PDB file of C-alpha atoms and ligand atoms in Angstrom:
ATOM      1  CA  UNK A   1      83.379  94.653 107.501  1.00 97.00           C
ATOM      2  CA  UNK A   2      87.005  95.433 108.311  1.00 98.00           C
ATOM      3  CA  UNK A   3      90.108  93.270 108.574  1.00 97.00           C
ATOM      4  CA  UNK A   4      93.485  94.353 109.863  1.00 98.00           C
ATOM      5  CA  UNK A   5      96.964  93.068 109.077  1.00 97.00           C
ATOM      6  CA  UNK A   6     100.041  94.103 111.024  1.00 98.00           C
ATOM      7  CA  UNK A   7     103.450  94.654 109.430  1.00 97.00           C
ATOM      8  CA  UNK A   8     106.708  95.503 111.243  1.00 98.00           C
ATOM      9  CA  UNK A   9     110.044  96.972 110.158  1.00 98.00           C
ATOM     10  CA  UNK A  10     112.987  99.096 111.275  1.00 98.00           C
ATOM     11  CA  UNK A  11     113.630 102.354 109.419  1.00 98.00           C
ATOM     12  CA  UNK A  12     115.864 105.420 109.687  1.00 98.00           C
ATOM     13  CA  UNK A  13     115.080 109.042 108.874  1.00 98.00           C
ATOM     14  CA  UNK A  14     115.355 112.724 109.670  1.00 97.00           C
ATOM     15  CA  UNK A  15     112.125 114.740 109.898  1.00 97.00           C
ATOM     16  CA  UNK A  16     113.021 118.253 108.706  1.00 97.00           C
ATOM     17  CA  UNK A  17     111.235 121.346 110.017  1.00 96.00           C
ATOM     18  CA  UNK A  18     109.764 119.608 113.059  1.00 95.00           C
ATOM     19  CA  UNK A  19     109.934 121.148 116.504  1.00 95.00           C
ATOM     20  CA  UNK A  20     111.993 118.456 118.215  1.00 94.00           C
ATOM     21  CA  UNK A  21     115.669 119.174 117.749  1.00 94.00           C
ATOM     22  CA  UNK A  22     116.700 115.507 117.911  1.00 92.00           C
ATOM     23  CA  UNK A  23     114.266 114.600 115.116  1.00 94.00           C
ATOM     24  CA  UNK A  24     115.144 117.319 112.669  1.00 96.00           C
ATOM     25  CA  UNK A  25     118.933 117.304 112.778  1.00 96.00           C
ATOM     26  CA  UNK A  26     120.004 113.725 113.560  1.00 97.00           C
ATOM     27  CA  UNK A  27     119.567 110.484 111.670  1.00 97.00           C
ATOM     28  CA  UNK A  28     117.734 108.087 113.958  1.00 97.00           C
ATOM     29  CA  UNK A  29     115.575 105.001 113.679  1.00 97.00           C
ATOM     30  CA  UNK A  30     112.249 103.629 114.827  1.00 97.00           C
ATOM     31  CA  UNK A  31     110.709 100.174 115.087  1.00 98.00           C
ATOM     32  CA  UNK A  32     107.575 100.754 113.060  1.00 98.00           C
ATOM     33  CA  UNK A  33     104.320  98.868 113.274  1.00 98.00           C
ATOM     34  CA  UNK A  34     101.948  99.339 110.342  1.00 98.00           C
ATOM     35  CA  UNK A  35      98.284  98.389 110.573  1.00 98.00           C
ATOM     36  CA  UNK A  36      96.640  97.926 107.199  1.00 98.00           C
ATOM     37  CA  UNK A  37      92.844  97.962 107.426  1.00 98.00           C
ATOM     38  CA  UNK A  38      90.844  96.654 104.478  1.00 97.00           C
ATOM     39  CA  UNK A  39      87.088  96.892 104.060  1.00 98.00           C
ATOM     40  CA  UNK A  40      84.475  95.200 101.907  1.00 97.00           C
ATOM     41  CA  UNK A  41      80.698  94.920 101.849  1.00 97.00           C
ATOM     42  CA  UNK A  42      80.836  91.362 100.538  1.00 97.00           C
ATOM     43  CA  UNK A  43      82.733  88.241 101.581  1.00 96.00           C
ATOM     44  CA  UNK A  44      84.662  85.990  99.199  1.00 96.00           C
ATOM     45  CA  UNK A  45      84.036  82.245  98.653  1.00 96.00           C
ATOM     46  CA  UNK A  46      86.089  81.569 101.795  1.00 95.00           C
ATOM     47  CA  UNK A  47      83.734  83.944 103.635  1.00 95.00           C
ATOM     48  CA  UNK A  48      86.569  86.393 104.208  1.00 96.00           C
ATOM     49  CA  UNK A  49      87.054  90.047 103.250  1.00 95.00           C
ATOM     50  CA  UNK A  50      90.475  89.227 101.749  1.00 95.00           C
ATOM     51  CA  UNK A  51      92.598  86.170 102.510  1.00 93.00           C
ATOM     52  CA  UNK A  52      95.592  87.288 104.628  1.00 93.00           C
ATOM     53  CA  UNK A  53      97.736  84.936 102.516  1.00 92.00           C
ATOM     54  CA  UNK A  54      97.194  87.278  99.564  1.00 92.00           C
ATOM     55  CA  UNK A  55      98.858  90.104 101.495  1.00 93.00           C
ATOM     56  CA  UNK A  56     102.128  88.133 101.492  1.00 91.00           C
ATOM     57  CA  UNK A  57     102.745  89.000  97.845  1.00 91.00           C
ATOM     58  CA  UNK A  58     103.302  92.435  96.330  1.00 94.00           C
ATOM     59  CA  UNK A  59     102.013  94.354  99.360  1.00 96.00           C
ATOM     60  CA  UNK A  60     104.330  92.479 101.741  1.00 96.00           C
ATOM     61  CA  UNK A  61     107.313  93.024  99.435  1.00 97.00           C
ATOM     62  CA  UNK A  62     106.547  96.748  99.121  1.00 97.00           C
ATOM     63  CA  UNK A  63     106.096  97.255 102.853  1.00 98.00           C
ATOM     64  CA  UNK A  64     109.224  95.193 103.588  1.00 98.00           C
ATOM     65  CA  UNK A  65     111.185  97.559 101.308  1.00 98.00           C
ATOM     66  CA  UNK A  66     111.214  99.973 104.233  1.00 98.00           C
ATOM     67  CA  UNK A  67     112.968  97.503 106.550  1.00 98.00           C
ATOM     68  CA  UNK A  68     116.581  98.441 107.370  1.00 98.00           C
ATOM     69  CA  UNK A  69     116.351 101.302 104.889  1.00 98.00           C
ATOM     70  CA  UNK A  70     116.809 105.048 105.190  1.00 98.00           C
ATOM     71  CA  UNK A  71     113.978 107.236 103.894  1.00 98.00           C
ATOM     72  CA  UNK A  72     114.535 110.805 102.806  1.00 98.00           C
ATOM     73  CA  UNK A  73     112.431 113.634 101.399  1.00 98.00           C
ATOM     74  CA  UNK A  74     113.499 114.334  97.829  1.00 98.00           C
ATOM     75  CA  UNK A  75     113.421 118.084  98.636  1.00 98.00           C
ATOM     76  CA  UNK A  76     116.121 117.702 101.288  1.00 98.00           C
ATOM     77  CA  UNK A  77     119.584 119.106 100.561  1.00 98.00           C
ATOM     78  CA  UNK A  78     121.447 117.388  97.737  1.00 98.00           C
ATOM     79  CA  UNK A  79     124.397 116.784 100.086  1.00 98.00           C
ATOM     80  CA  UNK A  80     122.198 114.797 102.431  1.00 98.00           C
ATOM     81  CA  UNK A  81     120.232 112.810  99.826  1.00 98.00           C
ATOM     82  CA  UNK A  82     123.433 111.920  97.969  1.00 98.00           C
ATOM     83  CA  UNK A  83     125.072 110.778 101.217  1.00 98.00           C
ATOM     84  CA  UNK A  84     122.034 108.569 102.018  1.00 98.00           C
ATOM     85  CA  UNK A  85     122.368 106.942  98.603  1.00 98.00           C
ATOM     86  CA  UNK A  86     126.126 106.590  98.910  1.00 98.00           C
ATOM     87  CA  UNK A  87     126.316 105.089 102.382  1.00 98.00           C
ATOM     88  CA  UNK A  88     123.134 103.021 102.519  1.00 98.00           C
ATOM     89  CA  UNK A  89     122.422 100.258 100.010  1.00 98.00           C
ATOM     90  CA  UNK A  90     118.776 100.331 101.042  1.00 98.00           C
ATOM     91  CA  UNK A  91     117.247 103.796 100.618  1.00 98.00           C
ATOM     92  CA  UNK A  92     113.873 105.180  99.551  1.00 98.00           C
ATOM     93  CA  UNK A  93     113.350 108.630  98.108  1.00 98.00           C
ATOM     94  CA  UNK A  94     109.940 110.108  98.950  1.00 98.00           C
ATOM     95  CA  UNK A  95     107.996 113.108  97.589  1.00 98.00           C
ATOM     96  CA  UNK A  96     107.086 114.004 101.186  1.00 98.00           C
ATOM     97  CA  UNK A  97     108.908 114.062 104.511  1.00 98.00           C
ATOM     98  CA  UNK A  98     109.252 110.662 106.234  1.00 98.00           C
ATOM     99  CA  UNK A  99     107.043 111.577 109.215  1.00 98.00           C
ATOM    100  CA  UNK A 100     104.632 108.982 110.643  1.00 98.00           C
ATOM    101  CA  UNK A 101     101.771 110.985 109.108  1.00 98.00           C
ATOM    102  CA  UNK A 102     103.282 110.815 105.642  1.00 98.00           C
ATOM    103  CA  UNK A 103     104.244 107.165 106.070  1.00 98.00           C
ATOM    104  CA  UNK A 104     100.580 106.387 106.730  1.00 98.00           C
ATOM    105  CA  UNK A 105      99.651 108.179 103.477  1.00 98.00           C
ATOM    106  CA  UNK A 106     102.434 106.414 101.544  1.00 98.00           C
ATOM    107  CA  UNK A 107     101.419 102.934 102.775  1.00 98.00           C
ATOM    108  CA  UNK A 108      97.743 103.656 102.128  1.00 98.00           C
ATOM    109  CA  UNK A 109      98.601 104.842  98.619  1.00 98.00           C
ATOM    110  CA  UNK A 110     100.847 101.865  97.814  1.00 98.00           C
ATOM    111  CA  UNK A 111      98.361  99.280  99.102  1.00 97.00           C
ATOM    112  CA  UNK A 112      95.527 101.024  97.230  1.00 97.00           C
ATOM    113  CA  UNK A 113      97.527 100.963  93.984  1.00 97.00           C
ATOM    114  CA  UNK A 114      98.274  97.248  94.383  1.00 96.00           C
ATOM    115  CA  UNK A 115      94.645  96.359  95.163  1.00 96.00           C
ATOM    116  CA  UNK A 116      93.439  98.319  92.133  1.00 96.00           C
ATOM    117  CA  UNK A 117      95.948  96.398  89.991  1.00 95.00           C
ATOM    118  CA  UNK A 118      95.022  92.979  91.331  1.00 95.00           C
ATOM    119  CA  UNK A 119      92.654  90.586  89.646  1.00 94.00           C
ATOM    120  CA  UNK A 120      90.913  88.638  92.396  1.00 94.00           C
ATOM    121  CA  UNK A 121      89.856  85.051  91.748  1.00 94.00           C
ATOM    122  CA  UNK A 122      87.815  83.935  94.714  1.00 95.00           C
ATOM    123  CA  UNK A 123      84.636  85.971  94.585  1.00 94.00           C
ATOM    124  CA  UNK A 124      86.020  88.933  96.518  1.00 95.00           C
ATOM    125  CA  UNK A 125      83.829  92.012  96.729  1.00 94.00           C
ATOM    126  CA  UNK A 126      84.655  95.703  96.693  1.00 94.00           C
ATOM    127  CA  UNK A 127      87.868  95.323  98.709  1.00 96.00           C
ATOM    128  CA  UNK A 128      89.426  98.728  99.444  1.00 97.00           C
ATOM    129  CA  UNK A 129      91.946 100.164 101.854  1.00 98.00           C
ATOM    130  CA  UNK A 130      89.968 101.678 104.723  1.00 98.00           C
ATOM    131  CA  UNK A 131      92.824 103.120 106.761  1.00 98.00           C
ATOM    132  CA  UNK A 132      96.503 102.785 107.611  1.00 98.00           C
ATOM    133  CA  UNK A 133      97.861 103.305 111.115  1.00 98.00           C
ATOM    134  CA  UNK A 134     101.602 103.873 111.541  1.00 98.00           C
ATOM    135  CA  UNK A 135     103.013 103.383 115.016  1.00 98.00           C
ATOM    136  CA  UNK A 136     106.363 105.150 115.182  1.00 97.00           C
ATOM    137  CA  UNK A 137     106.833 104.613 118.913  1.00 95.00           C
ATOM    138  CA  UNK A 138     105.040 102.666 121.640  1.00 95.00           C
ATOM    139  CA  UNK A 139     102.902 105.680 122.456  1.00 96.00           C
ATOM    140  CA  UNK A 140     102.380 107.624 119.222  1.00 95.00           C
ATOM    141  CA  UNK A 141     100.748 106.816 115.915  1.00 98.00           C
ATOM    142  CA  UNK A 142      99.348 108.489 112.794  1.00 98.00           C
ATOM    143  CA  UNK A 143      96.265 107.267 110.922  1.00 98.00           C
ATOM    144  CA  UNK A 144      95.207 108.115 107.374  1.00 98.00           C
ATOM    145  CA  UNK A 145      91.933 107.719 105.517  1.00 98.00           C
ATOM    146  CA  UNK A 146      91.102 107.915 101.820  1.00 98.00           C
ATOM    147  CA  UNK A 147      90.468 111.671 101.880  1.00 98.00           C
ATOM    148  CA  UNK A 148      94.024 112.241 103.142  1.00 98.00           C
ATOM    149  CA  UNK A 149      95.588 110.510 100.157  1.00 97.00           C
ATOM    150  CA  UNK A 150      94.359 112.992  97.568  1.00 94.00           C
ATOM    151  CA  UNK A 151      94.719 116.016  99.848  1.00 98.00           C
ATOM    152  CA  UNK A 152      97.270 118.092  97.937  1.00 97.00           C
ATOM    153  CA  UNK A 153      97.933 120.335 100.923  1.00 98.00           C
ATOM    154  CA  UNK A 154      99.565 117.247 102.444  1.00 98.00           C
ATOM    155  CA  UNK A 155     101.667 116.704  99.307  1.00 98.00           C
ATOM    156  CA  UNK A 156     101.045 114.898  96.057  1.00 98.00           C
ATOM    157  CA  UNK A 157     101.766 111.161  95.952  1.00 98.00           C
ATOM    158  CA  UNK A 158     102.530 109.223  92.797  1.00 98.00           C
ATOM    159  CA  UNK A 159     104.247 105.946  92.002  1.00 98.00           C
ATOM    160  CA  UNK A 160     106.894 107.783  89.968  1.00 98.00           C
ATOM    161  CA  UNK A 161     107.885 109.998  92.872  1.00 98.00           C
ATOM    162  CA  UNK A 162     108.550 107.077  95.250  1.00 98.00           C
ATOM    163  CA  UNK A 163     111.947 105.650  94.313  1.00 98.00           C
ATOM    164  CA  UNK A 164     113.438 102.443  95.721  1.00 98.00           C
ATOM    165  CA  UNK A 165     117.185 101.761  95.611  1.00 98.00           C
ATOM    166  CA  UNK A 166     118.500  99.038  93.337  1.00 98.00           C
ATOM    167  CA  UNK A 167     119.353  96.885  96.332  1.00 98.00           C
ATOM    168  CA  UNK A 168     115.741  97.008  97.549  1.00 98.00           C
ATOM    169  CA  UNK A 169     114.393  96.189  94.092  1.00 98.00           C
ATOM    170  CA  UNK A 170     116.756  93.228  93.753  1.00 98.00           C
ATOM    171  CA  UNK A 171     115.333  91.714  96.958  1.00 98.00           C
ATOM    172  CA  UNK A 172     111.718  91.694  95.724  1.00 97.00           C
ATOM    173  CA  UNK A 173     110.242  88.329  94.679  1.00 96.00           C
ATOM    174  CA  UNK A 174     109.768  89.943  91.287  1.00 95.00           C
ATOM    175  CA  UNK A 175     112.278  92.785  90.806  1.00 96.00           C
ATOM    176  CA  UNK A 176     110.042  94.140  88.011  1.00 96.00           C
ATOM    177  CA  UNK A 177     106.925  94.431  90.165  1.00 95.00           C
ATOM    178  CA  UNK A 178     107.109  98.197  90.717  1.00 97.00           C
ATOM    179  CA  UNK A 179     107.587  98.788  86.986  1.00 97.00           C
ATOM    180  CA  UNK A 180     104.557  96.559  86.350  1.00 96.00           C
ATOM    181  CA  UNK A 181     102.569  98.597  88.858  1.00 96.00           C
ATOM    182  CA  UNK A 182     103.587 101.846  87.149  1.00 97.00           C
ATOM    183  CA  UNK A 183     102.688 100.432  83.739  1.00 97.00           C
ATOM    184  CA  UNK A 184      99.237  99.436  85.002  1.00 94.00           C
ATOM    185  CA  UNK A 185      99.804  95.705  84.495  1.00 94.00           C
ATOM    186  CA  UNK A 186      97.491  93.476  86.495  1.00 94.00           C
ATOM    187  CA  UNK A 187      98.647  91.097  89.207  1.00 94.00           C
ATOM    188  CA  UNK A 188      96.636  87.919  89.335  1.00 93.00           C
ATOM    189  CA  UNK A 189      95.715  86.154  92.546  1.00 94.00           C
ATOM    190  CA  UNK A 190      95.833  82.331  92.416  1.00 92.00           C
ATOM    191  CA  UNK A 191      92.656  80.599  91.305  1.00 92.00           C
ATOM    192  CA  UNK A 192      90.772  78.601  93.908  1.00 94.00           C
ATOM    193  CA  UNK A 193      89.098  75.238  93.481  1.00 94.00           C
ATOM    194  CA  UNK A 194      85.951  75.275  95.572  1.00 94.00           C
ATOM    195  CA  UNK A 195      85.547  72.315  97.959  1.00 95.00           C
ATOM    196  CA  UNK A 196      81.980  73.114  98.972  1.00 94.00           C
ATOM    197  CA  UNK A 197      79.436  73.844  96.278  1.00 89.00           C
ATOM    198  CA  UNK A 198      77.951  77.325  96.578  1.00 84.00           C
TER     199      UNK A 198
HETATM  200 ZN1  LIG B 201     111.852 109.891 114.065  1.00 95.05          ZN
END
């Protein structure tokens, strides 16, 4: 069984080394739509894969970090990355280029890390990220699956190599949440009082 949750944000980037001249040499923005698809072979006590309300916590905050932010590849020229950090309060440094393909891997990876660090409390089953689809424009999207996340040819992803600016961190419900995630601390979903006896 699959469920899908849609997230939206505006983000700016340059995609180095691509063929399109406008994309590789000029800062520009897109209105992104992110589809997060979760799967499970068992339903929780509410007979759901995963309550959508639970996606309004850490995952929502992490995805919303990208809104009105500039993303850059940490291998880009120091002049450029320093300018991004100087002139934009909201910036994210990435270990890979901010293409739609890599965004789909980054969002898959982040959501997967959060799910693995979340203690569920309502009888949820083996909830996993199934896929992430990143719509960069009305007509084009990139979609990643679990095998793409660990594919080193596509670039190695780690929590340490994704860096959020101080401004972004200060806007999180819990400004420490990314540190907690890196330290392997568990997030706890709220407990649920059952209304119907199972
Ligand atoms: Zn672009």
